[in-house]
Amino acid sequence: MTHDTAFPFLTVLVLLPAGAAVIAALVPSSLGERAQRRAVFGVGLAGSLATLALAITIAVRYHAGNGGYRLVSQHVWAQSLGISWHLGVDGISVFLLLMAAVLFPLAIVAGKVPSRPRSFVAWMLLLEAGCLGSFVSLDLIMFFLFFELTLVPVYFVMTGWGFAGRANAAIKFFVYTFLGSAFLLVGIVAVAFIHQRQTGHLTFDLVALATTHLGLASQVLLFLAFTAAFAVKAPIFPFHTWSPGAYAESPTGGAVILAAVMLKMGTYGIIRFDLNLFPRAVVDLAPLLLTLGVIGILYGALVACVTRDLKRLVAYSSLSHLGFVVLGTFALTTQGVTGGVLQMVNHGLIIAVLFIVIGWIYERRKTWQVNELRGLQRAAPVLAGVFTVAMLAAIGLPGLNGFVGEFLVLAGTFLSHRWWAVVATGGVVLAALYLLWAYQQAFHHEPDEDTASVRDLSWREIAVVAPLIALILVLGVYPKPVLDRITPSVTRLVQHVETSTGTHQPAVATDGPPPTRVSGTASPGRVP
């Protein structure tokens, strides 16, 4: 057994919400409906807030150093099978952990749960355990188990508390993601067996498997197997078709976690596993993934422009914004990948506010159609103000968190793949178009009789979104503490790709001749 701290922080972080889920499920129904609801939500909040406190402790204790893994906990689980309980965090995962821990207690209390609160809270806590486990697992089998565990709670949350089309949306979500995960499992086993053939030692440990020698053909095939699962989960165009329906038909808490946390498991998987295990394939196939990322940016934005359903509009907006994460990742520059990681966190905070507010609008007006929500600003000015801040952050207004990530992504991509960056800027313009149009239609004009009677946010509802609005503002004005911890881990990862492939990212522009191209990636030099 190996620990680099006296206390197993990450193990407790994963097991704490799982244990709270069991306690919530065992709350006796004999208490009576009202008492049971209070007890269940008390357990849910206590478990998720305790998890948040531990996640904050982990973030505070995390020191970037050389960008390696910290707070490592490792012991053999199944020695004959080469499976170990290996957990660790670095600058790429620590803020995803923190984001997830912030969002889960808010998602539990954000929307009304009219029936079976015990099941809802238990599923949400189990989902939290699966998400956190995915972000800290350094053993591929453990990652796969956590990755798959998340499917079950989401399916039951969607079918149990979703809207009219929830059954079809849940089945489509489950089948798509389960099919993609089948390719992932095959790829994991193949990498482990190749490593065993070369070393005589069977292991699924990421650190060990990263040293496996793989030919180009093997890397390409295994990269495609891994990325099939990650592209569906993210989702990356054209594997996105399950997502708009799933977001629209999920209850408020489910939509928040699905869009803000779970889809980051896909892009995180690409950064954590594809870039570590298959660097040659990543470099050679980067133009393909960059193209898919740009198409996703523009396609999501264009469909959002013609969507009249506010919840689906935000769902397509999410597809567009995730395209920027893909763009930054496969730019394979320190600025680009750092921007992609930061954008995952920023997008999670922004999309959570949007889905929470849209859920509250539906509770008041029983519709998401923008042409039926005219005049909300006059009836509910605080609600309109919260939506405005999140909307402007999604557009990428300087001073809010959405700007920082998008700027780094575009700047990093421009260094290595200039024309993809130029085309992707069209998504920024389209985001302003469809979000401002939706805001005008829903919040401006004279309210009708139904809208005029809409109540504004209560103090409880303000307390739910206030932490997210504060984070959106703070990360927009002063992202340095976050970037200082992300950048060393990203630099370490990009250097691993460069060392493995003999390629180099271009330097920042100063003067001198333009860089030459080597194997699809710029060699050392300066961009004019």
PDB file of C-alpha atoms in Angstrom, residues 174-412:
ATOM      1  CA  PHE A 174     -27.855   4.763 -21.952  1.00  0.00           C
ATOM      2  CA  VAL A 175     -27.451   2.868 -25.239  1.00  0.00           C
ATOM      3  CA  TYR A 176     -25.152   5.461 -26.812  1.00  0.00           C
ATOM      4  CA  THR A 177     -22.837   5.735 -23.830  1.00  0.00           C
ATOM      5  CA  PHE A 178     -22.859   2.007 -23.075  1.00  0.00           C
ATOM      6  CA  LEU A 179     -21.948   1.177 -26.677  1.00  0.00           C
ATOM      7  CA  GLY A 180     -19.097   3.673 -26.626  1.00  0.00           C
ATOM      8  CA  SER A 181     -17.842   2.227 -23.357  1.00  0.00           C
ATOM      9  CA  ALA A 182     -17.641  -1.235 -24.924  1.00  0.00           C
ATOM     10  CA  PHE A 183     -14.915   0.069 -27.237  1.00  0.00           C
ATOM     11  CA  LEU A 184     -13.177   1.629 -24.243  1.00  0.00           C
ATOM     12  CA  LEU A 185     -13.076  -1.682 -22.359  1.00  0.00           C
ATOM     13  CA  VAL A 186     -11.620  -3.488 -25.364  1.00  0.00           C
ATOM     14  CA  GLY A 187      -8.974  -0.785 -25.698  1.00  0.00           C
ATOM     15  CA  ILE A 188      -8.061  -0.933 -22.006  1.00  0.00           C
ATOM     16  CA  VAL A 189      -7.602  -4.706 -22.075  1.00  0.00           C
ATOM     17  CA  ALA A 190      -5.581  -4.513 -25.301  1.00  0.00           C
ATOM     18  CA  VAL A 191      -3.157  -1.928 -23.874  1.00  0.00           C
ATOM     19  CA  ALA A 192      -2.685  -3.993 -20.709  1.00  0.00           C
ATOM     20  CA  PHE A 193      -1.977  -7.205 -22.649  1.00  0.00           C
ATOM     21  CA  ILE A 194       0.504  -5.470 -24.952  1.00  0.00           C
ATOM     22  CA  HIS A 195       2.282  -4.119 -21.872  1.00  0.00           C
ATOM     23  CA  GLN A 196       2.289  -7.587 -20.317  1.00  0.00           C
ATOM     24  CA  ARG A 197       3.809  -9.081 -23.472  1.00  0.00           C
ATOM     25  CA  GLN A 198       6.601  -6.509 -23.365  1.00  0.00           C
ATOM     26  CA  THR A 199       7.322  -6.556 -19.622  1.00  0.00           C
ATOM     27  CA  GLY A 200       5.891  -9.821 -18.322  1.00  0.00           C
ATOM     28  CA  HIS A 201       3.783  -7.852 -15.833  1.00  0.00           C
ATOM     29  CA  LEU A 202       0.000  -7.420 -16.111  1.00  0.00           C
ATOM     30  CA  THR A 203      -1.138  -4.026 -14.894  1.00  0.00           C
ATOM     31  CA  PHE A 204      -3.807  -1.441 -15.618  1.00  0.00           C
ATOM     32  CA  ASP A 205      -1.893   1.364 -13.927  1.00  0.00           C
ATOM     33  CA  LEU A 206      -1.780   4.498 -16.090  1.00  0.00           C
ATOM     34  CA  VAL A 207       1.744   5.473 -15.016  1.00  0.00           C
ATOM     35  CA  ALA A 208       3.113   2.069 -16.010  1.00  0.00           C
ATOM     36  CA  LEU A 209       1.087   1.771 -19.220  1.00  0.00           C
ATOM     37  CA  ALA A 210       2.315   5.179 -20.406  1.00  0.00           C
ATOM     38  CA  THR A 211       5.745   3.546 -20.954  1.00  0.00           C
ATOM     39  CA  THR A 212       4.340   0.843 -23.265  1.00  0.00           C
ATOM     40  CA  HIS A 213       5.843   0.846 -26.749  1.00  0.00           C
ATOM     41  CA  LEU A 214       3.081   0.924 -29.340  1.00  0.00           C
ATOM     42  CA  GLY A 215       3.415   1.055 -33.103  1.00  0.00           C
ATOM     43  CA  LEU A 216       1.616   3.771 -35.022  1.00  0.00           C
ATOM     44  CA  ALA A 217      -1.130   1.446 -36.269  1.00  0.00           C
ATOM     45  CA  SER A 218      -1.751   0.132 -32.746  1.00  0.00           C
ATOM     46  CA  GLN A 219      -1.828   3.642 -31.332  1.00  0.00           C
ATOM     47  CA  VAL A 220      -4.337   4.804 -33.926  1.00  0.00           C
ATOM     48  CA  LEU A 221      -6.678   1.857 -33.359  1.00  0.00           C
ATOM     49  CA  LEU A 222      -6.472   2.119 -29.579  1.00  0.00           C
ATOM     50  CA  PHE A 223      -6.894   5.895 -29.709  1.00  0.00           C
ATOM     51  CA  LEU A 224     -10.081   5.433 -31.732  1.00  0.00           C
ATOM     52  CA  ALA A 225     -11.356   2.816 -29.263  1.00  0.00           C
ATOM     53  CA  PHE A 226     -10.774   5.080 -26.256  1.00  0.00           C
ATOM     54  CA  THR A 227     -12.037   8.192 -27.993  1.00  0.00           C
ATOM     55  CA  ALA A 228     -15.245   6.480 -29.123  1.00  0.00           C
ATOM     56  CA  ALA A 229     -16.340   6.373 -25.477  1.00  0.00           C
ATOM     57  CA  PHE A 230     -15.029   9.826 -24.621  1.00  0.00           C
ATOM     58  CA  ALA A 231     -16.550  11.454 -27.720  1.00  0.00           C
ATOM     59  CA  VAL A 232     -20.009  10.091 -26.869  1.00  0.00           C
ATOM     60  CA  LYS A 233     -19.732  11.127 -23.231  1.00  0.00           C
ATOM     61  CA  ALA A 234     -18.502  14.651 -23.978  1.00  0.00           C
ATOM     62  CA  PRO A 235     -20.321  14.772 -26.507  1.00  0.00           C
ATOM     63  CA  ILE A 236     -18.231  15.660 -29.568  1.00  0.00           C
ATOM     64  CA  PHE A 237     -19.874  16.194 -32.941  1.00  0.00           C
ATOM     65  CA  PRO A 238     -21.238  13.952 -34.539  1.00  0.00           C
ATOM     66  CA  PHE A 239     -21.689  11.768 -31.426  1.00  0.00           C
ATOM     67  CA  HIS A 240     -23.883  14.386 -29.759  1.00  0.00           C
ATOM     68  CA  THR A 241     -27.360  13.349 -30.877  1.00  0.00           C
ATOM     69  CA  TRP A 242     -28.367  11.932 -27.478  1.00  0.00           C
ATOM     70  CA  SER A 243     -27.512  15.115 -25.568  1.00  0.00           C
ATOM     71  CA  PRO A 244     -30.190  17.742 -26.461  1.00  0.00           C
ATOM     72  CA  GLY A 245     -33.029  15.375 -25.593  1.00  0.00           C
ATOM     73  CA  ALA A 246     -31.324  14.164 -22.427  1.00  0.00           C
ATOM     74  CA  TYR A 247     -30.717  17.703 -21.165  1.00  0.00           C
ATOM     75  CA  ALA A 248     -34.231  18.855 -22.061  1.00  0.00           C
ATOM     76  CA  GLU A 249     -36.033  15.900 -20.486  1.00  0.00           C
ATOM     77  CA  SER A 250     -33.966  15.679 -17.295  1.00  0.00           C
ATOM     78  CA  PRO A 251     -35.127  17.339 -14.070  1.00  0.00           C
ATOM     79  CA  THR A 252     -33.221  20.460 -13.060  1.00  0.00           C
ATOM     80  CA  GLY A 253     -30.698  18.675 -10.825  1.00  0.00           C
ATOM     81  CA  GLY A 254     -30.100  15.963 -13.390  1.00  0.00           C
ATOM     82  CA  ALA A 255     -29.604  18.462 -16.234  1.00  0.00           C
ATOM     83  CA  VAL A 256     -27.106  20.442 -14.143  1.00  0.00           C
ATOM     84  CA  ILE A 257     -24.950  17.409 -13.379  1.00  0.00           C
ATOM     85  CA  LEU A 258     -25.296  15.904 -16.853  1.00  0.00           C
ATOM     86  CA  ALA A 259     -24.174  19.085 -18.637  1.00  0.00           C
ATOM     87  CA  ALA A 260     -21.832  20.589 -16.065  1.00  0.00           C
ATOM     88  CA  VAL A 261     -20.026  17.534 -14.668  1.00  0.00           C
ATOM     89  CA  MET A 262     -20.625  14.320 -16.576  1.00  0.00           C
ATOM     90  CA  LEU A 263     -19.765  15.537 -20.045  1.00  0.00           C
ATOM     91  CA  LYS A 264     -16.417  16.768 -18.670  1.00  0.00           C
ATOM     92  CA  MET A 265     -15.583  13.136 -17.988  1.00  0.00           C
ATOM     93  CA  GLY A 266     -15.320  12.695 -21.769  1.00  0.00           C
ATOM     94  CA  THR A 267     -12.952  15.588 -22.435  1.00  0.00           C
ATOM     95  CA  TYR A 268     -11.041  14.781 -19.244  1.00  0.00           C
ATOM     96  CA  GLY A 269     -10.612  11.197 -20.456  1.00  0.00           C
ATOM     97  CA  ILE A 270      -9.086  12.427 -23.708  1.00  0.00           C
ATOM     98  CA  ILE A 271      -6.587  14.636 -21.874  1.00  0.00           C
ATOM     99  CA  ARG A 272      -5.749  12.132 -19.142  1.00  0.00           C
ATOM    100  CA  PHE A 273      -5.572   8.892 -21.149  1.00  0.00           C
ATOM    101  CA  ASP A 274      -5.291   9.588 -24.885  1.00  0.00           C
ATOM    102  CA  LEU A 275      -2.472  12.110 -24.579  1.00  0.00           C
ATOM    103  CA  ASN A 276      -0.597   9.913 -22.091  1.00  0.00           C
ATOM    104  CA  LEU A 277      -1.007   6.564 -23.845  1.00  0.00           C
ATOM    105  CA  PHE A 278      -1.218   7.379 -27.566  1.00  0.00           C
ATOM    106  CA  PRO A 279       0.787  10.566 -28.239  1.00  0.00           C
ATOM    107  CA  ARG A 280       1.771   9.625 -31.791  1.00  0.00           C
ATOM    108  CA  ALA A 281      -1.842   8.963 -32.767  1.00  0.00           C
ATOM    109  CA  VAL A 282      -2.923  12.194 -31.063  1.00  0.00           C
ATOM    110  CA  VAL A 283      -0.454  14.211 -33.149  1.00  0.00           C
ATOM    111  CA  ASP A 284      -1.364  12.504 -36.426  1.00  0.00           C
ATOM    112  CA  LEU A 285      -5.121  12.637 -35.867  1.00  0.00           C
ATOM    113  CA  ALA A 286      -5.172  16.123 -34.340  1.00  0.00           C
ATOM    114  CA  PRO A 287      -6.395  17.760 -37.608  1.00  0.00           C
ATOM    115  CA  LEU A 288      -9.391  15.402 -37.656  1.00  0.00           C
ATOM    116  CA  LEU A 289     -10.340  16.151 -34.041  1.00  0.00           C
ATOM    117  CA  LEU A 290      -9.732  19.868 -34.531  1.00  0.00           C
ATOM    118  CA  THR A 291     -12.095  19.776 -37.496  1.00  0.00           C
ATOM    119  CA  LEU A 292     -14.759  17.970 -35.464  1.00  0.00           C
ATOM    120  CA  GLY A 293     -14.285  20.508 -32.671  1.00  0.00           C
ATOM    121  CA  VAL A 294     -14.767  23.456 -35.038  1.00  0.00           C
ATOM    122  CA  ILE A 295     -17.796  21.809 -36.662  1.00  0.00           C
ATOM    123  CA  GLY A 296     -19.264  21.260 -33.189  1.00  0.00           C
ATOM    124  CA  ILE A 297     -18.679  24.917 -32.308  1.00  0.00           C
ATOM    125  CA  LEU A 298     -20.429  26.186 -35.428  1.00  0.00           C
ATOM    126  CA  TYR A 299     -23.130  23.508 -35.648  1.00  0.00           C
ATOM    127  CA  GLY A 300     -24.166  23.904 -32.012  1.00  0.00           C
ATOM    128  CA  ALA A 301     -24.264  27.679 -32.389  1.00  0.00           C
ATOM    129  CA  LEU A 302     -26.251  27.605 -35.639  1.00  0.00           C
ATOM    130  CA  VAL A 303     -28.864  25.181 -34.294  1.00  0.00           C
ATOM    131  CA  ALA A 304     -29.147  27.291 -31.132  1.00  0.00           C
ATOM    132  CA  CYS A 305     -29.848  30.300 -33.355  1.00  0.00           C
ATOM    133  CA  VAL A 306     -33.009  28.677 -34.743  1.00  0.00           C
ATOM    134  CA  THR A 307     -34.161  26.975 -31.524  1.00  0.00           C
ATOM    135  CA  ARG A 308     -37.198  28.427 -29.763  1.00  0.00           C
ATOM    136  CA  ASP A 309     -37.034  26.120 -26.742  1.00  0.00           C
ATOM    137  CA  LEU A 310     -34.887  27.846 -24.112  1.00  0.00           C
ATOM    138  CA  LYS A 311     -33.670  24.616 -22.521  1.00  0.00           C
ATOM    139  CA  ARG A 312     -32.684  23.053 -25.851  1.00  0.00           C
ATOM    140  CA  LEU A 313     -31.027  26.317 -26.865  1.00  0.00           C
ATOM    141  CA  VAL A 314     -28.759  26.067 -23.821  1.00  0.00           C
ATOM    142  CA  ALA A 315     -28.152  22.379 -24.626  1.00  0.00           C
ATOM    143  CA  TYR A 316     -26.884  23.234 -28.120  1.00  0.00           C
ATOM    144  CA  SER A 317     -24.909  26.096 -26.626  1.00  0.00           C
ATOM    145  CA  SER A 318     -23.189  23.510 -24.435  1.00  0.00           C
ATOM    146  CA  LEU A 319     -22.242  21.478 -27.526  1.00  0.00           C
ATOM    147  CA  SER A 320     -20.723  24.605 -29.051  1.00  0.00           C
ATOM    148  CA  HIS A 321     -18.738  25.480 -25.928  1.00  0.00           C
ATOM    149  CA  LEU A 322     -17.382  21.943 -25.573  1.00  0.00           C
ATOM    150  CA  GLY A 323     -16.022  22.319 -29.074  1.00  0.00           C
ATOM    151  CA  PHE A 324     -13.617  24.915 -27.666  1.00  0.00           C
ATOM    152  CA  VAL A 325     -12.345  22.354 -25.147  1.00  0.00           C
ATOM    153  CA  VAL A 326     -11.679  19.903 -27.987  1.00  0.00           C
ATOM    154  CA  LEU A 327      -9.980  22.659 -29.980  1.00  0.00           C
ATOM    155  CA  GLY A 328      -7.660  23.588 -27.122  1.00  0.00           C
ATOM    156  CA  THR A 329      -6.836  19.964 -26.321  1.00  0.00           C
ATOM    157  CA  PHE A 330      -5.761  19.015 -29.834  1.00  0.00           C
ATOM    158  CA  ALA A 331      -3.912  22.267 -30.429  1.00  0.00           C
ATOM    159  CA  LEU A 332      -1.246  20.473 -28.349  1.00  0.00           C
ATOM    160  CA  THR A 333       0.181  23.729 -27.028  1.00  0.00           C
ATOM    161  CA  THR A 334       0.499  24.639 -23.373  1.00  0.00           C
ATOM    162  CA  GLN A 335      -1.824  27.623 -23.807  1.00  0.00           C
ATOM    163  CA  GLY A 336      -4.411  25.597 -25.696  1.00  0.00           C
ATOM    164  CA  VAL A 337      -4.577  22.628 -23.333  1.00  0.00           C
ATOM    165  CA  THR A 338      -4.527  24.917 -20.281  1.00  0.00           C
ATOM    166  CA  GLY A 339      -7.394  26.896 -21.795  1.00  0.00           C
ATOM    167  CA  GLY A 340      -9.273  23.669 -22.483  1.00  0.00           C
ATOM    168  CA  VAL A 341      -8.947  22.510 -18.868  1.00  0.00           C
ATOM    169  CA  LEU A 342      -9.958  25.917 -17.527  1.00  0.00           C
ATOM    170  CA  GLN A 343     -12.869  26.058 -19.960  1.00  0.00           C
ATOM    171  CA  MET A 344     -14.175  22.747 -18.611  1.00  0.00           C
ATOM    172  CA  VAL A 345     -14.408  24.294 -15.162  1.00  0.00           C
ATOM    173  CA  ASN A 346     -15.800  27.607 -16.404  1.00  0.00           C
ATOM    174  CA  HIS A 347     -18.402  25.970 -18.614  1.00  0.00           C
ATOM    175  CA  GLY A 348     -19.555  23.803 -15.721  1.00  0.00           C
ATOM    176  CA  LEU A 349     -20.241  26.858 -13.547  1.00  0.00           C
ATOM    177  CA  ILE A 350     -21.968  28.800 -16.336  1.00  0.00           C
ATOM    178  CA  ILE A 351     -24.167  25.994 -17.629  1.00  0.00           C
ATOM    179  CA  ALA A 352     -25.194  25.092 -14.070  1.00  0.00           C
ATOM    180  CA  VAL A 353     -26.541  28.612 -13.485  1.00  0.00           C
ATOM    181  CA  LEU A 354     -28.384  28.598 -16.815  1.00  0.00           C
ATOM    182  CA  PHE A 355     -30.078  25.246 -16.231  1.00  0.00           C
ATOM    183  CA  ILE A 356     -30.979  26.122 -12.633  1.00  0.00           C
ATOM    184  CA  VAL A 357     -32.576  29.407 -13.694  1.00  0.00           C
ATOM    185  CA  ILE A 358     -34.400  27.747 -16.590  1.00  0.00           C
ATOM    186  CA  GLY A 359     -35.724  25.153 -14.147  1.00  0.00           C
ATOM    187  CA  TRP A 360     -37.073  27.914 -11.907  1.00  0.00           C
ATOM    188  CA  ILE A 361     -38.663  29.624 -14.907  1.00  0.00           C
ATOM    189  CA  TYR A 362     -40.430  26.367 -15.782  1.00  0.00           C
ATOM    190  CA  GLU A 363     -41.689  25.971 -12.209  1.00  0.00           C
ATOM    191  CA  ARG A 364     -43.256  29.422 -12.481  1.00  0.00           C
ATOM    192  CA  ARG A 365     -44.523  29.430 -16.090  1.00  0.00           C
ATOM    193  CA  LYS A 366     -44.667  25.727 -17.073  1.00  0.00           C
ATOM    194  CA  THR A 367     -42.983  26.440 -20.404  1.00  0.00           C
ATOM    195  CA  TRP A 368     -39.544  26.883 -21.950  1.00  0.00           C
ATOM    196  CA  GLN A 369     -40.730  28.473 -25.201  1.00  0.00           C
ATOM    197  CA  VAL A 370     -39.081  31.886 -25.460  1.00  0.00           C
ATOM    198  CA  ASN A 371     -42.059  33.451 -27.249  1.00  0.00           C
ATOM    199  CA  GLU A 372     -44.241  32.587 -24.243  1.00  0.00           C
ATOM    200  CA  LEU A 373     -41.898  34.164 -21.675  1.00  0.00           C
ATOM    201  CA  ARG A 374     -42.014  37.790 -22.737  1.00  0.00           C
ATOM    202  CA  GLY A 375     -41.482  40.386 -20.035  1.00  0.00           C
ATOM    203  CA  LEU A 376     -39.834  38.268 -17.329  1.00  0.00           C
ATOM    204  CA  GLN A 377     -37.400  41.046 -16.478  1.00  0.00           C
ATOM    205  CA  ARG A 378     -40.165  43.345 -15.226  1.00  0.00           C
ATOM    206  CA  ALA A 379     -41.817  40.630 -13.145  1.00  0.00           C
ATOM    207  CA  ALA A 380     -38.614  39.023 -11.779  1.00  0.00           C
ATOM    208  CA  PRO A 381     -35.645  41.416 -12.015  1.00  0.00           C
ATOM    209  CA  VAL A 382     -33.320  39.396  -9.763  1.00  0.00           C
ATOM    210  CA  LEU A 383     -33.937  36.245 -11.795  1.00  0.00           C
ATOM    211  CA  ALA A 384     -33.256  38.250 -14.952  1.00  0.00           C
ATOM    212  CA  GLY A 385     -30.043  39.617 -13.458  1.00  0.00           C
ATOM    213  CA  VAL A 386     -28.732  36.147 -12.585  1.00  0.00           C
ATOM    214  CA  PHE A 387     -29.553  34.879 -16.086  1.00  0.00           C
ATOM    215  CA  THR A 388     -27.829  37.939 -17.592  1.00  0.00           C
ATOM    216  CA  VAL A 389     -24.545  37.326 -15.745  1.00  0.00           C
ATOM    217  CA  ALA A 390     -24.458  33.659 -16.806  1.00  0.00           C
ATOM    218  CA  MET A 391     -25.447  34.567 -20.377  1.00  0.00           C
ATOM    219  CA  LEU A 392     -22.681  37.185 -20.689  1.00  0.00           C
ATOM    220  CA  ALA A 393     -20.160  34.712 -19.242  1.00  0.00           C
ATOM    221  CA  ALA A 394     -21.257  32.155 -21.862  1.00  0.00           C
ATOM    222  CA  ILE A 395     -20.764  34.757 -24.597  1.00  0.00           C
ATOM    223  CA  GLY A 396     -17.218  35.339 -23.313  1.00  0.00           C
ATOM    224  CA  LEU A 397     -17.475  38.891 -22.041  1.00  0.00           C
ATOM    225  CA  PRO A 398     -14.124  40.102 -20.626  1.00  0.00           C
ATOM    226  CA  GLY A 399     -14.254  40.256 -16.841  1.00  0.00           C
ATOM    227  CA  LEU A 400     -16.275  37.021 -16.596  1.00  0.00           C
ATOM    228  CA  ASN A 401     -14.854  33.507 -16.502  1.00  0.00           C
ATOM    229  CA  GLY A 402     -15.947  32.423 -19.974  1.00  0.00           C
ATOM    230  CA  PHE A 403     -13.566  34.893 -21.598  1.00  0.00           C
ATOM    231  CA  VAL A 404     -10.359  33.542 -20.017  1.00  0.00           C
ATOM    232  CA  GLY A 405     -10.745  29.958 -21.182  1.00  0.00           C
ATOM    233  CA  GLU A 406     -11.849  30.855 -24.709  1.00  0.00           C
ATOM    234  CA  PHE A 407      -9.017  33.347 -25.100  1.00  0.00           C
ATOM    235  CA  LEU A 408      -6.375  30.803 -24.071  1.00  0.00           C
ATOM    236  CA  VAL A 409      -7.894  28.151 -26.351  1.00  0.00           C
ATOM    237  CA  LEU A 410      -7.951  30.440 -29.385  1.00  0.00           C
ATOM    238  CA  ALA A 411      -4.483  31.855 -28.656  1.00  0.00           C
ATOM    239  CA  GLY A 412      -2.993  28.377 -28.174  1.00  0.00           C
TER     240      GLY A 412
END
